mmCIF file of C-alpha atoms in Angstrom:
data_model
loop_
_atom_site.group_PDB
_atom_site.id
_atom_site.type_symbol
_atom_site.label_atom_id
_atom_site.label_comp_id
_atom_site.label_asym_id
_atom_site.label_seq_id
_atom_site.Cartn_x
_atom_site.Cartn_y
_atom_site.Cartn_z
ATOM 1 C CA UNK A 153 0.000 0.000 0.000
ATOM 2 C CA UNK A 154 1.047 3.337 -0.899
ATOM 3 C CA UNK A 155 0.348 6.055 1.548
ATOM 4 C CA UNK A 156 1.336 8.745 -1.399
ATOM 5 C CA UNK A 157 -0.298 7.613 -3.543
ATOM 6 C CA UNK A 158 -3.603 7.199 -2.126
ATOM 7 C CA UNK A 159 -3.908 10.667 -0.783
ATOM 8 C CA UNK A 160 -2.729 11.549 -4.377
ATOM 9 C CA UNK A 161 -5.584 9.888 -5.885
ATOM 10 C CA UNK A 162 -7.959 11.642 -2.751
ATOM 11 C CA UNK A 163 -6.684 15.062 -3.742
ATOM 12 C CA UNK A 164 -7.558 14.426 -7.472
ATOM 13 C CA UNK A 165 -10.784 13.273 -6.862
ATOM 14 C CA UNK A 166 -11.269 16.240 -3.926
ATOM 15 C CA UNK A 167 -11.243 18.902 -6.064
ATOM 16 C CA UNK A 168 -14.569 20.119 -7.015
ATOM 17 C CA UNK A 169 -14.223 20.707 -11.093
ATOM 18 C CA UNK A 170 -12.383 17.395 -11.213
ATOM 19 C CA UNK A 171 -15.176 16.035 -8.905
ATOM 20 C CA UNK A 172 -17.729 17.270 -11.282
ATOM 21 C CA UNK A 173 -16.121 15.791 -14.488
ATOM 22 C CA UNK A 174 -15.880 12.616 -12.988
ATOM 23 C CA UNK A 175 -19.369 12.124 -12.012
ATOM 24 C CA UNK A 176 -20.218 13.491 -15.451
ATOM 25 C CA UNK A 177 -18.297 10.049 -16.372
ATOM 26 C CA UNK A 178 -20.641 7.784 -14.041
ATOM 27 C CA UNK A 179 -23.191 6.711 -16.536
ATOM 28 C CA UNK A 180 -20.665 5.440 -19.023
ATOM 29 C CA UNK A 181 -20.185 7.798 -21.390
ATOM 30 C CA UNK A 182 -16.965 9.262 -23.258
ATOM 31 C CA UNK A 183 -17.436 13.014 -23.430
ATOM 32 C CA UNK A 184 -14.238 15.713 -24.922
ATOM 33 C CA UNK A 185 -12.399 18.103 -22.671
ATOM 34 C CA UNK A 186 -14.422 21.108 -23.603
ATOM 35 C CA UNK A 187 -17.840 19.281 -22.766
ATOM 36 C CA UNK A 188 -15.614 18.270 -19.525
ATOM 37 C CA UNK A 189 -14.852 21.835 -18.893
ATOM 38 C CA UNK A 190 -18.795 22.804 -19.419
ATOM 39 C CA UNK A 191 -19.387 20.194 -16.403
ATOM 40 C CA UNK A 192 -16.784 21.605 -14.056
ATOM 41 C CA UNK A 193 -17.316 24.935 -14.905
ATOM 42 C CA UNK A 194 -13.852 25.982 -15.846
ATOM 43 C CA UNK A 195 -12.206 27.185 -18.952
ATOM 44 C CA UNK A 196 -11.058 24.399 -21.325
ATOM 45 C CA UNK A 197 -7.319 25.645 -20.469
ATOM 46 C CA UNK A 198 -7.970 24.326 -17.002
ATOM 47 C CA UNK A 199 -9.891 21.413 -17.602
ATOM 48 C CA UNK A 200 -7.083 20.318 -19.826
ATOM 49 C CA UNK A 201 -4.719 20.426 -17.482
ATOM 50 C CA UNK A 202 -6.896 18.665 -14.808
ATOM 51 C CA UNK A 203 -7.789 16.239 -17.432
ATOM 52 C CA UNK A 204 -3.594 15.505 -17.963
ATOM 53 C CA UNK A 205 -3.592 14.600 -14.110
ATOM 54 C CA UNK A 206 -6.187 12.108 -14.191
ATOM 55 C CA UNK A 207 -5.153 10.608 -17.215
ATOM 56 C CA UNK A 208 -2.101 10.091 -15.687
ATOM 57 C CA UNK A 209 -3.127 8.806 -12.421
ATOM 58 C CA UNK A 210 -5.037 6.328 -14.070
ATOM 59 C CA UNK A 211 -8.687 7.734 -13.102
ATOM 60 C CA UNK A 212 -9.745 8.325 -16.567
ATOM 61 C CA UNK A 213 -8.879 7.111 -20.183
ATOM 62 C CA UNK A 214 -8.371 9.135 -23.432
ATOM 63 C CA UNK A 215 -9.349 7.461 -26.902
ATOM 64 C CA UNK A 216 -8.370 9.311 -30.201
ATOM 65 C CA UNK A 217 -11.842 9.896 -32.705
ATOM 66 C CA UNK A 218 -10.959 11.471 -35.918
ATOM 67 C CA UNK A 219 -10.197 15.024 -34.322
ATOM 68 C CA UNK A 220 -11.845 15.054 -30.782
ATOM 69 C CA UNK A 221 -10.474 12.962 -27.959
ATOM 70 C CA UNK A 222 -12.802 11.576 -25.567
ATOM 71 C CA UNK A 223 -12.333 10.830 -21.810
ATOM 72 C CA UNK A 224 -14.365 8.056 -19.637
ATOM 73 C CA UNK A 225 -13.459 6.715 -16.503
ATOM 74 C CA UNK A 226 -10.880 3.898 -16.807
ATOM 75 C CA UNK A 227 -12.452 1.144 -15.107
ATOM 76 C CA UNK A 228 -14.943 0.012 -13.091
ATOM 77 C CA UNK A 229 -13.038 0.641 -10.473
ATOM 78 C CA UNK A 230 -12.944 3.905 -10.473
ATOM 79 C CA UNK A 231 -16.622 4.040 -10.861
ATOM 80 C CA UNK A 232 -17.569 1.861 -7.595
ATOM 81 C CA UNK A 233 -15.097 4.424 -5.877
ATOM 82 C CA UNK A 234 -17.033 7.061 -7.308
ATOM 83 C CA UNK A 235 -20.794 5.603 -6.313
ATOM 84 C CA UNK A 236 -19.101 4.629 -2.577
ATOM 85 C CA UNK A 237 -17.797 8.121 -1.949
ATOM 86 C CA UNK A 238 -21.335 9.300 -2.825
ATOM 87 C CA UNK A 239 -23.066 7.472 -0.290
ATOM 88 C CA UNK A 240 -21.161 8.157 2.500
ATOM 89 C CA UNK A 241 -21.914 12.529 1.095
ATOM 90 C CA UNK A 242 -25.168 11.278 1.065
ATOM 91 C CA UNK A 243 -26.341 12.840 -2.296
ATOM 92 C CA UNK A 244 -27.684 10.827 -5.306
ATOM 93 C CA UNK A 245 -25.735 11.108 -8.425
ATOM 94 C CA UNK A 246 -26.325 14.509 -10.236
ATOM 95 C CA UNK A 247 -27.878 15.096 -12.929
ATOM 96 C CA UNK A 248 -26.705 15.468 -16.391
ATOM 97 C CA UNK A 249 -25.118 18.810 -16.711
ATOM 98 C CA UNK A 250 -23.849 17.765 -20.506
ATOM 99 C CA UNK A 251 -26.468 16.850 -23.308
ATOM 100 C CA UNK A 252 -23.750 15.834 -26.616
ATOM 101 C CA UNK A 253 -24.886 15.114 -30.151
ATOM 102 C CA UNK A 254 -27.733 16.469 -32.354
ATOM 103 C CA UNK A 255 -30.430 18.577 -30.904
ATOM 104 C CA UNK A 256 -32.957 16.954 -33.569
ATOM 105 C CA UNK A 257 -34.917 14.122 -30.955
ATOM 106 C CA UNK A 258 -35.932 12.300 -33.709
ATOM 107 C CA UNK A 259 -32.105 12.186 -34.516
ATOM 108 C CA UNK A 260 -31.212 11.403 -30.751
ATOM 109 C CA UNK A 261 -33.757 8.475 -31.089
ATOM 110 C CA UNK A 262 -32.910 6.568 -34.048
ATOM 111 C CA UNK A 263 -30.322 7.901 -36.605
ATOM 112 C CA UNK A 264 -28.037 5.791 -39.769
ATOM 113 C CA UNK A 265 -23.924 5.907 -38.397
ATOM 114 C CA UNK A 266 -22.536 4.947 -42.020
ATOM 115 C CA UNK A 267 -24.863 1.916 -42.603
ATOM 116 C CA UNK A 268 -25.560 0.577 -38.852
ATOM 117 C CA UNK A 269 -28.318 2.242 -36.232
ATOM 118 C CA UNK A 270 -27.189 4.723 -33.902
ATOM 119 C CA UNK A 271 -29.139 7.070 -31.187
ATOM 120 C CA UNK A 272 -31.264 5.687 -28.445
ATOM 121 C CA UNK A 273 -32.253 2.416 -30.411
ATOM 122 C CA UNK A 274 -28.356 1.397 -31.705
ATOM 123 C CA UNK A 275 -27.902 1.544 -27.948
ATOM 124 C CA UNK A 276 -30.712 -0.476 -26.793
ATOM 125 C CA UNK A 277 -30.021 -3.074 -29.345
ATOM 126 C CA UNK A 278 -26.110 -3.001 -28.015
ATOM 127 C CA UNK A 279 -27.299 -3.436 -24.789
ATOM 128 C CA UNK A 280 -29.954 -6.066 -25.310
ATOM 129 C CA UNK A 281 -27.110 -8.302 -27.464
ATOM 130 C CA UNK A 282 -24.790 -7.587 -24.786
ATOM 131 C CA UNK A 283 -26.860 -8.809 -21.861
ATOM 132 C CA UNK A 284 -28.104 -11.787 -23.612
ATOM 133 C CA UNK A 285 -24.432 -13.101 -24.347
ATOM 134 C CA UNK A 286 -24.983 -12.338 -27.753
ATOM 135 C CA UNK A 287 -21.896 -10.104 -28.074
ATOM 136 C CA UNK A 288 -19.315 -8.445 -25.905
ATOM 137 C CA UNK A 289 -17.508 -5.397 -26.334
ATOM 138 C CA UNK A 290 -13.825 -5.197 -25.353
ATOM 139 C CA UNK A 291 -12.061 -1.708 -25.808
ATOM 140 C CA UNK A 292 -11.896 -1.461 -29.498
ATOM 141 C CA UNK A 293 -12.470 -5.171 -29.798
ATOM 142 C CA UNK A 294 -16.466 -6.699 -30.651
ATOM 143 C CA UNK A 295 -16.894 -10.523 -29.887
ATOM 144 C CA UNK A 296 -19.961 -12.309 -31.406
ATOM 145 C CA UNK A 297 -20.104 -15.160 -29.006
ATOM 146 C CA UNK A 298 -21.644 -19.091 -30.005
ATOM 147 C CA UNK A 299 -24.884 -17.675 -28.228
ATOM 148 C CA UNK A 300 -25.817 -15.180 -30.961
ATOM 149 C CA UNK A 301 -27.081 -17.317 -33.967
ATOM 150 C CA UNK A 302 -29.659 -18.772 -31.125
ATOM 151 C CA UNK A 303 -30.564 -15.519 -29.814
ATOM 152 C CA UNK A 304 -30.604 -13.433 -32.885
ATOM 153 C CA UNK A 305 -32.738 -16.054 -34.615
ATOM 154 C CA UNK A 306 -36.326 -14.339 -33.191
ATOM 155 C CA UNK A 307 -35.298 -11.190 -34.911
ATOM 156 C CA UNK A 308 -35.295 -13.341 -37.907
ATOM 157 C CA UNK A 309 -31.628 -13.185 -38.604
ATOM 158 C CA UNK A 310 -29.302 -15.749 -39.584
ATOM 159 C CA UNK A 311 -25.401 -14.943 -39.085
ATOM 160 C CA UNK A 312 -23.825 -15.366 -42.071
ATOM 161 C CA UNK A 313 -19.949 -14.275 -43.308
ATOM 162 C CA UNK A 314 -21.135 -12.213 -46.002
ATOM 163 C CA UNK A 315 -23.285 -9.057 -44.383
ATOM 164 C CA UNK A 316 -24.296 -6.162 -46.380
ATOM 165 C CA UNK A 317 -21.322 -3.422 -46.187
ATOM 166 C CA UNK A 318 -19.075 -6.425 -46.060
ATOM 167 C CA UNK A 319 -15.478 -6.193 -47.315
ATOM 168 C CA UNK A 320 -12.225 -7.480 -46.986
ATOM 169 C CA UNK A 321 -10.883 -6.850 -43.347
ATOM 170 C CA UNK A 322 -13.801 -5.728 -41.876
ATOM 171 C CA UNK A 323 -14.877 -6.446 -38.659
ATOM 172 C CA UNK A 324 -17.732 -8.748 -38.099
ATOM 173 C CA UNK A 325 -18.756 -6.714 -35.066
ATOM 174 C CA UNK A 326 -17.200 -3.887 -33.572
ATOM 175 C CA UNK A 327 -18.327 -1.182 -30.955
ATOM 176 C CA UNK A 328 -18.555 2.052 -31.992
ATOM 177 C CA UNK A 329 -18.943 4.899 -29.895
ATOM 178 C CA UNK A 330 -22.421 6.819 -29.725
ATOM 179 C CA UNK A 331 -22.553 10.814 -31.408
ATOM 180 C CA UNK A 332 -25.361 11.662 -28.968
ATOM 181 C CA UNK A 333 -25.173 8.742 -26.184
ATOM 182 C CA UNK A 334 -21.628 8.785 -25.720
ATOM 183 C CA UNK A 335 -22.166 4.325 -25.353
ATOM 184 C CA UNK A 336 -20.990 2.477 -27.820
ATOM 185 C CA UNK A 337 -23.446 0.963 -30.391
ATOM 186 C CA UNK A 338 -23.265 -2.235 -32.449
ATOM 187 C CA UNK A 339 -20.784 -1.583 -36.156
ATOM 188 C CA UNK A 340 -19.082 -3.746 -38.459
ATOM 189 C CA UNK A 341 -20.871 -6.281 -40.309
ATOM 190 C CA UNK A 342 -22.914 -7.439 -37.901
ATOM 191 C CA UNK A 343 -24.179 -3.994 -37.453
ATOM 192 C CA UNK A 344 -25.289 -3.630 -40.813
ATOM 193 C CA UNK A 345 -26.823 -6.606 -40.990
ATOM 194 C CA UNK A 346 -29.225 -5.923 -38.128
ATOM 195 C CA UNK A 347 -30.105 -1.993 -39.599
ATOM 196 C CA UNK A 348 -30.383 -3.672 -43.552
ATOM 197 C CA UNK A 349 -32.666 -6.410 -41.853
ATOM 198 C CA UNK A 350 -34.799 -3.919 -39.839
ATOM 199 C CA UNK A 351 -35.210 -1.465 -42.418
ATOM 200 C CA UNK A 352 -36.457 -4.946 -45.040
ATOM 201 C CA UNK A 353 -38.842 -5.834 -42.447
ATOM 202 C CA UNK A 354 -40.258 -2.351 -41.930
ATOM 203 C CA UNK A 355 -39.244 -1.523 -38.535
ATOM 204 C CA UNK A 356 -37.512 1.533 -39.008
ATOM 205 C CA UNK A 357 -38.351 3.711 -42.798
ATOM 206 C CA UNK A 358 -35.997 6.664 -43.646
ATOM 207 C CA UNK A 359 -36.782 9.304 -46.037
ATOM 208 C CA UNK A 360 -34.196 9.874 -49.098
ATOM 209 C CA UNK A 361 -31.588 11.436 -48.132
ATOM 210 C CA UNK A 362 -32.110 11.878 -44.329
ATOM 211 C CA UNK A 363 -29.853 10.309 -41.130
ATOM 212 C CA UNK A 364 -33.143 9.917 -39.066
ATOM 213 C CA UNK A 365 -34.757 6.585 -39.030
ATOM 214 C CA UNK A 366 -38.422 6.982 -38.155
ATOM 215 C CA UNK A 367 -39.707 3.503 -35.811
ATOM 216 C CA UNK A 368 -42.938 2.601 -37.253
ATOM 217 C CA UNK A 369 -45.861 1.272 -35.832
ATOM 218 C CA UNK A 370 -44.971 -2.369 -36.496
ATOM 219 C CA UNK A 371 -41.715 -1.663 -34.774
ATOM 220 C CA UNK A 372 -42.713 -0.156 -31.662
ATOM 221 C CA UNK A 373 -44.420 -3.505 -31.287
ATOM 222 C CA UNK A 374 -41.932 -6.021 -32.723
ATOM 223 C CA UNK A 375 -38.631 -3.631 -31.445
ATOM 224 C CA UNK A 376 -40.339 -4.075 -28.230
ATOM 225 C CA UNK A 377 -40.489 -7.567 -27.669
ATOM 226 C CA UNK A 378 -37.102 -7.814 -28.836
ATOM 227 C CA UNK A 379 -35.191 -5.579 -26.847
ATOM 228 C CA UNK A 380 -37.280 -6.086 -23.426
ATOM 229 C CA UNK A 381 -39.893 -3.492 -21.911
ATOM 230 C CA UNK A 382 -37.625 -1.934 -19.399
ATOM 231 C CA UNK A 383 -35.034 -1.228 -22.298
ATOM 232 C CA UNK A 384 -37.578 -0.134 -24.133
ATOM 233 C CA UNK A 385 -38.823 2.257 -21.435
ATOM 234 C CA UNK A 386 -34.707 3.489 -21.098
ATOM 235 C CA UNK A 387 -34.786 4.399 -25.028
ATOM 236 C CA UNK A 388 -37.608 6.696 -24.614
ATOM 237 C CA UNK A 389 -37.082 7.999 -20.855
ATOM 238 C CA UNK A 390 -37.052 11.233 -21.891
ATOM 239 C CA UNK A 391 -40.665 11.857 -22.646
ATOM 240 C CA UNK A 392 -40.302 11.349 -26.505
ATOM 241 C CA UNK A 393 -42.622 8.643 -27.812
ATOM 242 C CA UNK A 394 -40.777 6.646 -30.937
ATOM 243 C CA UNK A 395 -42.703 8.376 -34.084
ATOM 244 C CA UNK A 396 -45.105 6.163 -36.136
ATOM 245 C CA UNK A 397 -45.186 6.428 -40.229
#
């Protein structure tokens, strides 16, 4: 045991803006150093700075996108300290004080990410194939497990190597981290597989040249089933009913 260190990591974590950024981490998401700096309400020059120390000391991770980097906490570790340091303050976890991605619900809700489903639902469907040992995400890494052909088979899909997108080199599944949700959602092959086989089966419609999927009335029904009522209650927990063509 290291006496240093621990009051190291207790100072880091004591601080109020690096307090607030790291509860702004607690429900999983990967959010950039300005939306960071937004949650503990200091300039992006600070927040970069306390960002660097808690990369460092191993509280937070730091993933390259394109242009933006995005933090999350690095473990689950981290996050159980986190939830036991709130109970003994006695306070529930705060509220969301950053709201990423598209303003557009009907975007947040259901949206095409190159030629798999992002938004609310891509999560759901993530998390439904993920509890249900369907899949597992590791870091960069997607696993479809011997489970899936079973469990994907009430959706009325039947794993194949060729999917549509397929290609030389391309993952069968990868995770790939949500615009607006900040989760990752289910990409590669198996990704577009499920969005070409829910669009075929009428489940989600899109208008030409639009990124919003629209859930349609058969959907909400069959979508529902699929993914479970209380996930199905999470994708639309914030008052928005899925819209019906």
């Amino acid at each position: 045991m290291n006496i240093n260190q621990i009051a190291r990591i207790a100072s880091l974590v004591g601080e109020p803006a690096r307090a607030a950024m790291l509860l702004e981490l607690m429900d999983g998401r990967s959010l950039t150093a300005n939306e960071l700096a937004k949650a503990g309400r200091v300039s992006p020059q600070t927040a970069s700075k306390h960002l660097a120390q808690m990369v460092e000391a191993g509280l937070m991770a730091v993933a390259q996108r394109g242009r933006h980097r995005y933090h999350r906490l690095s473990s689950g570790d981290v996050a159980k300290m986190l939830e036991g340091i709130m109970q003994i303050a006695g306070d529930k976890p705060p509220r969301r004080s950053v709201v990423p991605g598209p303003r557009d619900e009907s975007m947040r809700m259901a949206r095409m990410c190159y030629d798999h489903i992002a938004g609310r639902l891509g999560l759901a469907i993530a998390e439904r194939l993920q509890a249900d040992g369907a899949i597992t995400f590791d870091g960069e890494a997607g696993l479809v497990t011997d489970r899936a052909e079973a469990l994907l088979r009430p959706w009325g899909i039947t794993l194949a190597s060729a999917a549509p997108g397929g290609g030389r080199g391309r993952p069968y599944c990868r995770p790939c981290l949500d615009w607006s949700e900040r989760r990752s959602h289910v990409a590669g092959r198996l990704g577009a597989m499920i969005c070409a086989h829910c669009l075929d089966q009428g489940w989600l419609s899109r208008k030409a040249g639009a990124r919003s999927l629209a859930i349609t009335a058969v959907g909400v029904a069959t979508l529902r089933d699929l993914l479970g009522l209380a996930l199905w209650e999470w994708v639309t927990s914030e008052g928005q009913a899925p819209r019906t063509a």
